[in-house]
CSV table of C-alpha atoms in Angstrom, one decimal:
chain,number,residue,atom,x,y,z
A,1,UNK,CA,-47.8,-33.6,-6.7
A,2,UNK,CA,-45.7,-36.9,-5.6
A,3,UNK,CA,-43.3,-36.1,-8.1
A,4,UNK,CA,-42.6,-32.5,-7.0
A,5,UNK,CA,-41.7,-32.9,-3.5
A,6,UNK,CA,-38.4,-32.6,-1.7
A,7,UNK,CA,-37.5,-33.7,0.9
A,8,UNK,CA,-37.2,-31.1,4.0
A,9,UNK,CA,-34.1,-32.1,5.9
A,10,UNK,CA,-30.5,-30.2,5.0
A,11,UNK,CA,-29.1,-32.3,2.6
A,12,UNK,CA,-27.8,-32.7,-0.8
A,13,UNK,CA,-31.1,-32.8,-1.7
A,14,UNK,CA,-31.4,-29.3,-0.9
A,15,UNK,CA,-28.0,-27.9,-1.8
A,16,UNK,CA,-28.3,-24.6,-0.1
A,17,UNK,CA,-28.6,-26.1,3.7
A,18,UNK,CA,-25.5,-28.6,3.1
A,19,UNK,CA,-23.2,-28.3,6.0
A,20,UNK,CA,-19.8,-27.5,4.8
A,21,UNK,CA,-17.5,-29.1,6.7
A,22,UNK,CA,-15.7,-32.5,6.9
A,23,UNK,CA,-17.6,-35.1,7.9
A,24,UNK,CA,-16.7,-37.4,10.8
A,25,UNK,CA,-16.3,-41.6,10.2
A,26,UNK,CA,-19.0,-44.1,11.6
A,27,UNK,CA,-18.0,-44.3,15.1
A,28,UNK,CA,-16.2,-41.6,16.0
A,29,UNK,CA,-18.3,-39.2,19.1
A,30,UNK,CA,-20.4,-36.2,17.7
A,31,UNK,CA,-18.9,-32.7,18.5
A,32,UNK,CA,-19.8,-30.7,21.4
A,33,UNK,CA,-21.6,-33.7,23.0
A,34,UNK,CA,-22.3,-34.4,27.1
A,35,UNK,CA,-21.0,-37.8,26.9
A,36,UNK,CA,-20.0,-40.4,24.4
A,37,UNK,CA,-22.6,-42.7,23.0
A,38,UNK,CA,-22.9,-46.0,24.8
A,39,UNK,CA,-21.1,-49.5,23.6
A,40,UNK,CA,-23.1,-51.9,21.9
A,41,UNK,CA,-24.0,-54.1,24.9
A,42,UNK,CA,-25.6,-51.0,26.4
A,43,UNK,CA,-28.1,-50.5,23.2
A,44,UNK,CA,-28.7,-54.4,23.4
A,45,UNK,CA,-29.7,-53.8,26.8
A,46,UNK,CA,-32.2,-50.1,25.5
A,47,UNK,CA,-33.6,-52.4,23.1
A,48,UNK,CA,-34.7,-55.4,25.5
A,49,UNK,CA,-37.2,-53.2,27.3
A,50,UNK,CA,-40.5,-53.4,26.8
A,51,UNK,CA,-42.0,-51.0,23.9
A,52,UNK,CA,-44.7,-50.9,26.0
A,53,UNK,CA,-43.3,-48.6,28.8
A,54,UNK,CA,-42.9,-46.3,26.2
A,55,UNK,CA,-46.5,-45.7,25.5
A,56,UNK,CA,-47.4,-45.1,28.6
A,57,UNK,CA,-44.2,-43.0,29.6
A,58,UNK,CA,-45.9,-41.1,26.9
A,59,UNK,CA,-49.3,-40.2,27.5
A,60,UNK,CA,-47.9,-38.1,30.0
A,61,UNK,CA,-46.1,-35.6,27.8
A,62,UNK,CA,-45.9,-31.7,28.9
A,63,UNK,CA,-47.4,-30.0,25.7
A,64,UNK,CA,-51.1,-30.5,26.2
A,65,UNK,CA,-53.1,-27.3,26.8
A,66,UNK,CA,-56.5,-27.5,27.7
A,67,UNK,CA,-58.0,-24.7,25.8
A,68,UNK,CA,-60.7,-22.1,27.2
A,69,UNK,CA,-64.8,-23.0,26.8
A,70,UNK,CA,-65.1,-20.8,23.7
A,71,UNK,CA,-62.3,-22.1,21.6
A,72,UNK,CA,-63.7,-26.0,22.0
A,73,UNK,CA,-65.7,-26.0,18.9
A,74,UNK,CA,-63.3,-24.3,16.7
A,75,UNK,CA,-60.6,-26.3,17.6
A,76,UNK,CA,-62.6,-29.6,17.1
A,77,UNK,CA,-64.1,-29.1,13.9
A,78,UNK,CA,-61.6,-26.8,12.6
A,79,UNK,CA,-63.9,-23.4,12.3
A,80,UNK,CA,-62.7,-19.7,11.8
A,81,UNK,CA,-63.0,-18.0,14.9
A,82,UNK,CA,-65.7,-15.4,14.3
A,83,UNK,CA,-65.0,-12.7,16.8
A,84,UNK,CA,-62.2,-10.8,18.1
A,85,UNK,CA,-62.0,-12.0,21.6
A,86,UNK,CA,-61.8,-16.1,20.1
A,87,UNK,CA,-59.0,-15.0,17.6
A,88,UNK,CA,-56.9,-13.7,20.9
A,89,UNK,CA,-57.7,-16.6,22.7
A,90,UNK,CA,-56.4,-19.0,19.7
A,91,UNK,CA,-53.3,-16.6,19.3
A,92,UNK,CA,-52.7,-17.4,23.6
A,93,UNK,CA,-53.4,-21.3,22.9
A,94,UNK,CA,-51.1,-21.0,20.2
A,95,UNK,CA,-48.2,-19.6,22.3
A,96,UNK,CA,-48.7,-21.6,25.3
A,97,UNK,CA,-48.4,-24.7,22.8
A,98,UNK,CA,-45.1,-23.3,21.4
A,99,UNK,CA,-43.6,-22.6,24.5
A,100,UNK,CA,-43.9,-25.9,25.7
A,101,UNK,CA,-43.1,-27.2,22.2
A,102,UNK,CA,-40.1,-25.6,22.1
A,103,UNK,CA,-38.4,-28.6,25.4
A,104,UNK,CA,-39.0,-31.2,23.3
A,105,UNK,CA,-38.2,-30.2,19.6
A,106,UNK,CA,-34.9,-30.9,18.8
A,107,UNK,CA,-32.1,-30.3,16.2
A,108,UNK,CA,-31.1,-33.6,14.9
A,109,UNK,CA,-27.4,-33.5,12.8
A,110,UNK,CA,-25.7,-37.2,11.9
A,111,UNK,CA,-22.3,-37.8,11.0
A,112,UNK,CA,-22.6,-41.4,8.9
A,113,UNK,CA,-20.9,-41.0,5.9
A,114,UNK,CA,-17.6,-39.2,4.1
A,115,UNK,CA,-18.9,-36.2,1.9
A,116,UNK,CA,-20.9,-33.8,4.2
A,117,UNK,CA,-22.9,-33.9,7.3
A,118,UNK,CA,-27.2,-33.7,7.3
A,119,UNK,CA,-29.8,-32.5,10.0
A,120,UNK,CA,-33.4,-32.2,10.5
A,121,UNK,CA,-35.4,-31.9,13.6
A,122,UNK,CA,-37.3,-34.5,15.8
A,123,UNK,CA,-39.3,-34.6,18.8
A,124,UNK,CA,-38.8,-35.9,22.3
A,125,UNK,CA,-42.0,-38.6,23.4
A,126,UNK,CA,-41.0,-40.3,26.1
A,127,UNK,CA,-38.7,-39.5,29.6
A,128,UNK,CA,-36.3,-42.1,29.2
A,129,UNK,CA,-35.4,-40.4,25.5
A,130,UNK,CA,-36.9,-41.9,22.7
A,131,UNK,CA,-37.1,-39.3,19.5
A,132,UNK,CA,-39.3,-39.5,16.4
A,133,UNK,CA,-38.1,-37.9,12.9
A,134,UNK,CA,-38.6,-38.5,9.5
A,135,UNK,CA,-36.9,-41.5,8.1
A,136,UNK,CA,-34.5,-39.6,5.3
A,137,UNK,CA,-33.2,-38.1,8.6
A,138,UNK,CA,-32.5,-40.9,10.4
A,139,UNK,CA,-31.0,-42.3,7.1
A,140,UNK,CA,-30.6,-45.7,8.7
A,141,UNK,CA,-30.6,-47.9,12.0
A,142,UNK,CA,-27.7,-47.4,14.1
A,143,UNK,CA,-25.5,-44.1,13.0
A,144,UNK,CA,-24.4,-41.9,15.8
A,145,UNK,CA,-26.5,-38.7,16.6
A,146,UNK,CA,-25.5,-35.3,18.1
A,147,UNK,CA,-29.1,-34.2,19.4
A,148,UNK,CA,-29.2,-30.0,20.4
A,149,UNK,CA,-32.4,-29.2,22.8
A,150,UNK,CA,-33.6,-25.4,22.7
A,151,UNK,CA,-31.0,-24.3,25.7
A,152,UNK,CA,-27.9,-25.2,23.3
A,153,UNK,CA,-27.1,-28.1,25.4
A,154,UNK,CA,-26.1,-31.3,22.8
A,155,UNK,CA,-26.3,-35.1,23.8
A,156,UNK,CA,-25.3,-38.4,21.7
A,157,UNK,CA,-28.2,-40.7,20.3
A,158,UNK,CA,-28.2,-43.7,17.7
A,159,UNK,CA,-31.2,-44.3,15.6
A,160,UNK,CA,-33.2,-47.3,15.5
A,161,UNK,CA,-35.6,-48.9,12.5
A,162,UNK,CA,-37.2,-46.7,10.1
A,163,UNK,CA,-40.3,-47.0,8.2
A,164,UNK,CA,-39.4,-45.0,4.8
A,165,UNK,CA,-42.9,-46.1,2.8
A,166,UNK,CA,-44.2,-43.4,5.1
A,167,UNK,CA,-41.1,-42.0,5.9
A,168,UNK,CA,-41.3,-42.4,9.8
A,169,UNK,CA,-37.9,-42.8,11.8
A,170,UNK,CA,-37.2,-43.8,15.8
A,171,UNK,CA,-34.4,-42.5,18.0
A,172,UNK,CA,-33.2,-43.3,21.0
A,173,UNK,CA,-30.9,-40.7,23.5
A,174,UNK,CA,-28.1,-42.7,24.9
A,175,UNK,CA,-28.9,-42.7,28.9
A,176,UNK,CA,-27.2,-41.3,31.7
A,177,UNK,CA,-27.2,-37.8,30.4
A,178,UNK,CA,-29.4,-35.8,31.8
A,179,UNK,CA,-28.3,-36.3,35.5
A,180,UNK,CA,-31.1,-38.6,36.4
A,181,UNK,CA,-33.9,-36.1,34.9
A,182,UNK,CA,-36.2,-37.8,32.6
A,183,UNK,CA,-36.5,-35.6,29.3
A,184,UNK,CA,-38.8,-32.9,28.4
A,185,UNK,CA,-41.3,-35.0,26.0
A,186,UNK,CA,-44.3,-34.4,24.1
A,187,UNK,CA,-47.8,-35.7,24.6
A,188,UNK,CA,-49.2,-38.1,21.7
A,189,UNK,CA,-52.2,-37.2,20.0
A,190,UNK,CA,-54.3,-39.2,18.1
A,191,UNK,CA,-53.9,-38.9,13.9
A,192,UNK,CA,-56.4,-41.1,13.0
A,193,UNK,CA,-59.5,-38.9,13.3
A,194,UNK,CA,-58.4,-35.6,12.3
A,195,UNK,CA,-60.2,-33.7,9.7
A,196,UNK,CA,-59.3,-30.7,7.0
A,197,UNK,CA,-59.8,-27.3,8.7
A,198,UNK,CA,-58.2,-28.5,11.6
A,199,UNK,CA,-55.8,-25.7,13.0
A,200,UNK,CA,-52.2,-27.3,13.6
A,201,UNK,CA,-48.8,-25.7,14.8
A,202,UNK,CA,-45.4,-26.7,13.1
A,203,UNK,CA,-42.2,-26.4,15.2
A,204,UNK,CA,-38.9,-26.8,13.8
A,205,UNK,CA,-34.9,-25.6,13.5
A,206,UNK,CA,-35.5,-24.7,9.9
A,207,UNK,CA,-32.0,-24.2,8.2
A,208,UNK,CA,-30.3,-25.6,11.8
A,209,UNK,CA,-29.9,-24.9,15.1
A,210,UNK,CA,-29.5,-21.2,16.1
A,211,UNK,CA,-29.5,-20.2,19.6
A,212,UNK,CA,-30.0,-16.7,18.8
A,213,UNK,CA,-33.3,-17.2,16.6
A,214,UNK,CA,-34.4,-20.3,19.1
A,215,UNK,CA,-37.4,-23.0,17.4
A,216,UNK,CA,-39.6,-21.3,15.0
A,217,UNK,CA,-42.8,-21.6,15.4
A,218,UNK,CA,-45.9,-21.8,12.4
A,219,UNK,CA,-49.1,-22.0,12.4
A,220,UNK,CA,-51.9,-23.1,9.7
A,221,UNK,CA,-54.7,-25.9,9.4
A,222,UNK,CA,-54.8,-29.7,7.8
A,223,UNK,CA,-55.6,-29.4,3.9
A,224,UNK,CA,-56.4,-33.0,3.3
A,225,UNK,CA,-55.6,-36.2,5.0
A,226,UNK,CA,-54.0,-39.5,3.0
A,227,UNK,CA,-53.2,-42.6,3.8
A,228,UNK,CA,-49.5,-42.1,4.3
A,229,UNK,CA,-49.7,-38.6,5.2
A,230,UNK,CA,-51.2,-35.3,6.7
A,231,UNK,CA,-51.3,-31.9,4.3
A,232,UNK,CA,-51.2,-28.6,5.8
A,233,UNK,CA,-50.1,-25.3,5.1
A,234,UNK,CA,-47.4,-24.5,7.6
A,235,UNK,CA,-44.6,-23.1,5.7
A,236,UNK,CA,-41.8,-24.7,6.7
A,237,UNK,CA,-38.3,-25.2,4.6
A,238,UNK,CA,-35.4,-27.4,4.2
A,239,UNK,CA,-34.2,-28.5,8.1
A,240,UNK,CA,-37.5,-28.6,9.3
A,241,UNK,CA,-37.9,-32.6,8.1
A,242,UNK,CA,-38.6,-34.4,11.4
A,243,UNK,CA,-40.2,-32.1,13.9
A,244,UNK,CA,-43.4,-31.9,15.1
A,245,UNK,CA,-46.8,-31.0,13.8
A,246,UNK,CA,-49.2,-30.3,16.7
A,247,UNK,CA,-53.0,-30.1,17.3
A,248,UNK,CA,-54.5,-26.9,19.2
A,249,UNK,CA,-54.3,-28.6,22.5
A,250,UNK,CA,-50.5,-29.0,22.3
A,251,UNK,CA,-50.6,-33.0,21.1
A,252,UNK,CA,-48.4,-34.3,18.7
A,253,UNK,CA,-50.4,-35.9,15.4
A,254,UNK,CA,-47.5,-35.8,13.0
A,255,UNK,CA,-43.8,-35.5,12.3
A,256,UNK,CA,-42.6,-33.8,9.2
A,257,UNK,CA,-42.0,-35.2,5.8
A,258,UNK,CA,-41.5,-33.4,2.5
A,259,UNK,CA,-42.5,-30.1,0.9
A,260,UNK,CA,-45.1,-29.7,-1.4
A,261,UNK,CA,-45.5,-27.7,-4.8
A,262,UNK,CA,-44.5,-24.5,-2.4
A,263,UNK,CA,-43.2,-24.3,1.3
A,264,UNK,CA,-46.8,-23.4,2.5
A,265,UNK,CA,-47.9,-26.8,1.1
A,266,UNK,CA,-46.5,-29.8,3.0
A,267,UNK,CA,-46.9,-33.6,3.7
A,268,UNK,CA,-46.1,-34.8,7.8
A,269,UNK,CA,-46.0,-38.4,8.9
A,270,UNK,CA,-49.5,-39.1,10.7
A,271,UNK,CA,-48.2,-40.0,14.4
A,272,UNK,CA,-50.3,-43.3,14.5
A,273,UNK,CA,-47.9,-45.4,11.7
A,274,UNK,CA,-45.0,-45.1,14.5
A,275,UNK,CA,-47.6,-46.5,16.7
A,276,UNK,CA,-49.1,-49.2,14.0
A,277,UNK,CA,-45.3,-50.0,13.2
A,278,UNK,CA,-43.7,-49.3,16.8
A,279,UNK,CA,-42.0,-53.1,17.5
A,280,UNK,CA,-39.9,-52.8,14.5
A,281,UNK,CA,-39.3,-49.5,14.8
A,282,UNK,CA,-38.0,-50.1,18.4
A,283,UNK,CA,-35.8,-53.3,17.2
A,284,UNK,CA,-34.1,-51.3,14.4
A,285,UNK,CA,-35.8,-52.5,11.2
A,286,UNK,CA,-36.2,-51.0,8.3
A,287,UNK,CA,-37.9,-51.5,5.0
A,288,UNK,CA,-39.8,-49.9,2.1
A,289,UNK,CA,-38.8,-46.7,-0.3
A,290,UNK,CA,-40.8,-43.2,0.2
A,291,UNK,CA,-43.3,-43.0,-2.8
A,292,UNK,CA,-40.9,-41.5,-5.6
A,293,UNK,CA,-37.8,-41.5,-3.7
A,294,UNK,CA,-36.1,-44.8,-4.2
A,295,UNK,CA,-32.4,-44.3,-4.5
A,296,UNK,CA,-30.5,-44.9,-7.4
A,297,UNK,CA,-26.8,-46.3,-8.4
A,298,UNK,CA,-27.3,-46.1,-12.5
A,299,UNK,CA,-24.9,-49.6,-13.0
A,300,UNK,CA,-25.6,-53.4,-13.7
A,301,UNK,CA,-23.6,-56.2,-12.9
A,302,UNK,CA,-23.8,-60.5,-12.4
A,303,UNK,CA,-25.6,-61.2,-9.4
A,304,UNK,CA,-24.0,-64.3,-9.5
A,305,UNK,CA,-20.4,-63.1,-9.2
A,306,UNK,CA,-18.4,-63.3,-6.2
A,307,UNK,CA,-17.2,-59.6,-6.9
A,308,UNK,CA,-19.2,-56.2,-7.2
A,309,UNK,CA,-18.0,-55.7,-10.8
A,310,UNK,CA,-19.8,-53.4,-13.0
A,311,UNK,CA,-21.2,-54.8,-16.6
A,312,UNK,CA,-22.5,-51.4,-17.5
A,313,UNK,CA,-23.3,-47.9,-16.1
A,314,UNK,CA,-26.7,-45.9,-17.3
A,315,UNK,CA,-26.7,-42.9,-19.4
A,316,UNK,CA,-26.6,-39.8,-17.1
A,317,UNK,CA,-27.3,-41.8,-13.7
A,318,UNK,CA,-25.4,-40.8,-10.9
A,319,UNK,CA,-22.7,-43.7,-11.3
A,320,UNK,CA,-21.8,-41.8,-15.1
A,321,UNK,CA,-21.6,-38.2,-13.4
A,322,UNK,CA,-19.2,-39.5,-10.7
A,323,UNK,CA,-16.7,-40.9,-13.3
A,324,UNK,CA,-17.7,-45.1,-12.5
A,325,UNK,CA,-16.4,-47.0,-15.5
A,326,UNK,CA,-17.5,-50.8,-16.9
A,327,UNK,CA,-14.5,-52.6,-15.3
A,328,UNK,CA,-14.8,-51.3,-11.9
A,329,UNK,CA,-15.0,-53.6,-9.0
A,330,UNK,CA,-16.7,-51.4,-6.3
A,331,UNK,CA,-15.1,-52.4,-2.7
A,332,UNK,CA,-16.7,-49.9,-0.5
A,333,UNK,CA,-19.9,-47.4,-0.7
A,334,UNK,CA,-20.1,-44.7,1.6
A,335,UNK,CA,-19.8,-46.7,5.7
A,336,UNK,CA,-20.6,-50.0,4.0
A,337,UNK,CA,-17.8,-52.7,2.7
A,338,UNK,CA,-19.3,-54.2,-0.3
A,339,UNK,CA,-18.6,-58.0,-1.1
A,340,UNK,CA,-20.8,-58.6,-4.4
A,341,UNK,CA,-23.2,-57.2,-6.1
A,342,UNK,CA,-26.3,-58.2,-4.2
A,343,UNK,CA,-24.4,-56.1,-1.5
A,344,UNK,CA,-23.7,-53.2,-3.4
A,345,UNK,CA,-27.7,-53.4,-4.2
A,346,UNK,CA,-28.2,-53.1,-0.4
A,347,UNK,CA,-26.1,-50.5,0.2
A,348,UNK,CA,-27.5,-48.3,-2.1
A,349,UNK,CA,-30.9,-49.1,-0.8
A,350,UNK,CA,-29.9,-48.4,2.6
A,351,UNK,CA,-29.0,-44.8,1.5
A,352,UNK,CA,-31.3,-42.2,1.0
A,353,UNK,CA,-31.0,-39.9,-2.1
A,354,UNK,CA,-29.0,-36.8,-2.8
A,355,UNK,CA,-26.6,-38.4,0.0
A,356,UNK,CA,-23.2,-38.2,-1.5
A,357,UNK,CA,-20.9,-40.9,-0.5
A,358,UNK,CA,-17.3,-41.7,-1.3
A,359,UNK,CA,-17.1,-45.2,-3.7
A,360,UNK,CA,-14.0,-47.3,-3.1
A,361,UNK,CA,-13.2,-49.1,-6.1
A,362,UNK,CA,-10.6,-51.0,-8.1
A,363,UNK,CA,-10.0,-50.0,-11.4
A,364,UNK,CA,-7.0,-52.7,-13.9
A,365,UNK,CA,-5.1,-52.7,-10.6
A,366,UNK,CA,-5.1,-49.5,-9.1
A,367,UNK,CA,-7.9,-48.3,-6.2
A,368,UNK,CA,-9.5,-45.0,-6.9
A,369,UNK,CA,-12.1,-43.1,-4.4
A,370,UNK,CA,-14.8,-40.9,-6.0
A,371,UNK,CA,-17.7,-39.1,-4.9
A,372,UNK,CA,-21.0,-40.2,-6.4
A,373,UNK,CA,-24.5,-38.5,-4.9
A,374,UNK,CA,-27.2,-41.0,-5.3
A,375,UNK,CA,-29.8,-40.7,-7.5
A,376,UNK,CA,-34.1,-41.3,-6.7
A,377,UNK,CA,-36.0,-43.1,-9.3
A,378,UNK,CA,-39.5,-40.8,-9.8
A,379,UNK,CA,-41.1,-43.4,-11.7
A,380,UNK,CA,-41.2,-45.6,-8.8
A,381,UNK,CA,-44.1,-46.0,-6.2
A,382,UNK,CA,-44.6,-49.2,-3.4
C-alpha cells in the first residue's frame, strides 16, 4: 500500500488543492498576519530554552474530556457500544472533543518557494506556541508561516527540524502575538499503547481554511498500528496533512500523514516519535526520506567539479519534462543558491516532491529560469 499513498497536504502533489496565486520570496511577511515574524536573534533566543518546559507546558492541554462511567470500557478497548443510550453518550464525547479541538487546530499555508504556495493543518501543544504537522508541510527548517486559528485571526511562525522517515514536523509561533495570552493547545496522549478498534477523531481544514464551513470534524477507529505510523479510517482529503488525530478523551496520539488506497484509509504520525525525536526537532534538524517519497532531480554530474554542471539528464525524470539540457550549469533551485553539484544534491533533498520550483541556470552564455516539479523515487525505502 506504501506505493499508493499521497500525500495529504495541498500541493502539487495533489493538483486540485494548489493555490493559484503568486507566491511570495523567502523572507518577505505572510499576508494578513498580526505581526511580522521575529529577526534571527529572536529565534536564537526561542530555541535556547529548555525542550523540557515544553512538555510540561503540555500536559496541561484543554482537549481532554473525561468521559461518563459507561463509555470507559468502550473507549479503552475499543468496543461497539451496544445500546442506544452509550451510542448518544459517545456522539456527546465526540462533540465536546471537537469543540475544544477546533482552538488548537490550525490552518498552516507557507510561502518558501517561486511557483505556488502549499498548506496543511497542525496542532497547537504548548502555551508559549509550539505546533506539530506533518513534515511535507513544514517542507523544511526555517521558512516563514502564516498560521489561521478557527476565529480567522492569522499570526507568523517559522518551522523548526523535521523528521521525514516518519514524516513528523515542529513549529514554532513567533511570540508577542497573542497580547500576553498563552495559546489554546492540546493535551498529549500517549501513542505507544493504543490498540485496533480504538475509536479516534480527525480534525482538519481539508481543502484550506474557510470561515464559513469552520474545522471539520471525523470520526472512526485505529485499523492497525505500525512502527512509523497509525491506520484509521477517518476520511480525510488533500489539506488535512498535519492536523490532529485524537483519542475519545480529547488527547492527541497522532498528526496526519498520507492517504491510503481511499480517503477512508489513512496513515497519521504516532505522537510519541515527536517525543522520542523532540531535541532535534526543537534545534531545527532534519534528516531521513518518507518511505517511497524521496525526491527526485533525474540529472548526473562530477561531484568533483567546482560547478553544478549537468553530464546527463534521465529519460522522462522531472529535469527532461522541464526542458534541463546536458550543458546546463544549474546556479539556483527554488530558495537555495547552488555552488556544485554536491549542493544541488542537497537542495533537491531538502525539497519535498511534487514541489515545483524555479531552476536558475546558465545555458553557452545565456541564463534561462524554468520550472521543474520534483520528482519521488517509489523504489526507494530507509
Amino acid at each position: 500500500m506504501i506505493a499508493t499513498v499521497g500525500l495529504l497536504a495541498t500541493s502539487p502533489i495533489a493538483p486540485a488543492q494548489q493555490i493559484n496565486q503568486p507566491a511570495q520570496q523567502v523572507g518577505e511577511p505572510a499576508q494578513q498576519v498580526v505581526q511580522p515574524a521575529p529577526q534571527v536573534n529572536q529565534l536564537a533566543q526561542q530555541q535556547a530554552e529548555a525542550p523540557e518546559q515544553l512538555r510540561q507546558a503540555a500536559a496541561d492541554g484543554a482537549t481532554y474530556v473525561a468521559p461518563p462511567e459507561q463509555l470507559v470500557t468502550i473507549i479503552r478497548e475499543g468496543r461497539v457500544p451496544s445500546t442506544l443510550d452509550q451510542l448518544l453518550a459517545l456522539e456527546t464525547q465526540q462533540k465536546k472533543i471537537a469543540k475544544r479541538a477546533a482552538a488548537c487546530t490550525v490552518n498552516i499555508q507557507i510561502n518558501g518557494h517561486e511557483a505556488g504556495n502549499t498548506q496543511g493543518c497542525g496542532v497547537i501543544i504548548s502555551e508559549d506556541g509550539f505546533v506539530l504537522t506533518a513534515a511535507h508541510v513544514a517542507e523544511r527548517p526555517g521558512l516563514r508561516v502564516k498560521l489561521t486559528l478557527a476565529d480567522g485571526r492569522s499570526f507568523t511562525a517559522r518551522t523548526l527540524g523535521m523528521n521525514r522517515k516518519v514524516d513528523a514536523g515542529l513549529i514554532r509561533i513567533d511570540p508577542g502575538q497573542n497580547q500576553g495570552k498563552p495559546w489554546p493547545h492540546a493535551s498529549l496522549g500517549d501513542s505507544k499503547h493504543l490498540r485496533p478498534g480504538m475509536w479516534c477523531i480527525a480534525t482538519g481544514h481539508p481543502g484550506g481554511y474557510d470561515i464559513h464551513r469552520g474545522m471539520v470534524t471525523r470520526v472512526g477507529r485505529i485499523l492497525s498500528i505500525r512502527t512509523g505510523s497509525i491506520v484509521t479510517d477517518c476520511a480525510l482529503i488533500g489539506g488535512d496533512s498535519g492536523g490532529p488525530l485524537f483519542d475519545m478523551q480529547g488527547r492527541l496520539i497522532a498528526v496526519h500523514s498520507r492517504i491510503g488506497n481511499d480517503v477512508a484509509d489513512n496513515l497519521h504520525v504516532p505522537v510519541h516519535h515527536y517525543e522520542d525525536s523532540w531535541d532535534d526537532l526543537y534545534a531545527g534538524k532534519s534528516w531521513g526520506f518518507l518511505p517511497g517519497f524521496r525526491p527526485v532531480l533525474g540529472v548526473r554530474g562530477n561531484p568533483n567539479s567546482q560547478l553544478a554542471v549537468v553530464d546527463s539528464v534521465r529519460d522522462n525524470s522531472p529535469a527532461e519534462q522541464a526542458g534541463i539540457m546536458a550543458g546546463d550549469i544549474i546556479e539556483r533551485l527554488g530558495p537555495d543558491v547552488i555552488t556544485d553539484f554536491d549542493s544541488l544534491k542537497q537542495a533537491v533533498a531538502q525539497t519535498m516532491p511534487g514541489k515545483r520550483v524555479i531552476v536558475r541556470l546558465q545555458r553557452n552564455g545565456e541564463i534561462k529560469r524554468l520550472i521543474v516539479e520534483i520528482g519521488r523515487d517509489t523504489r526507494y525505502d530507509e
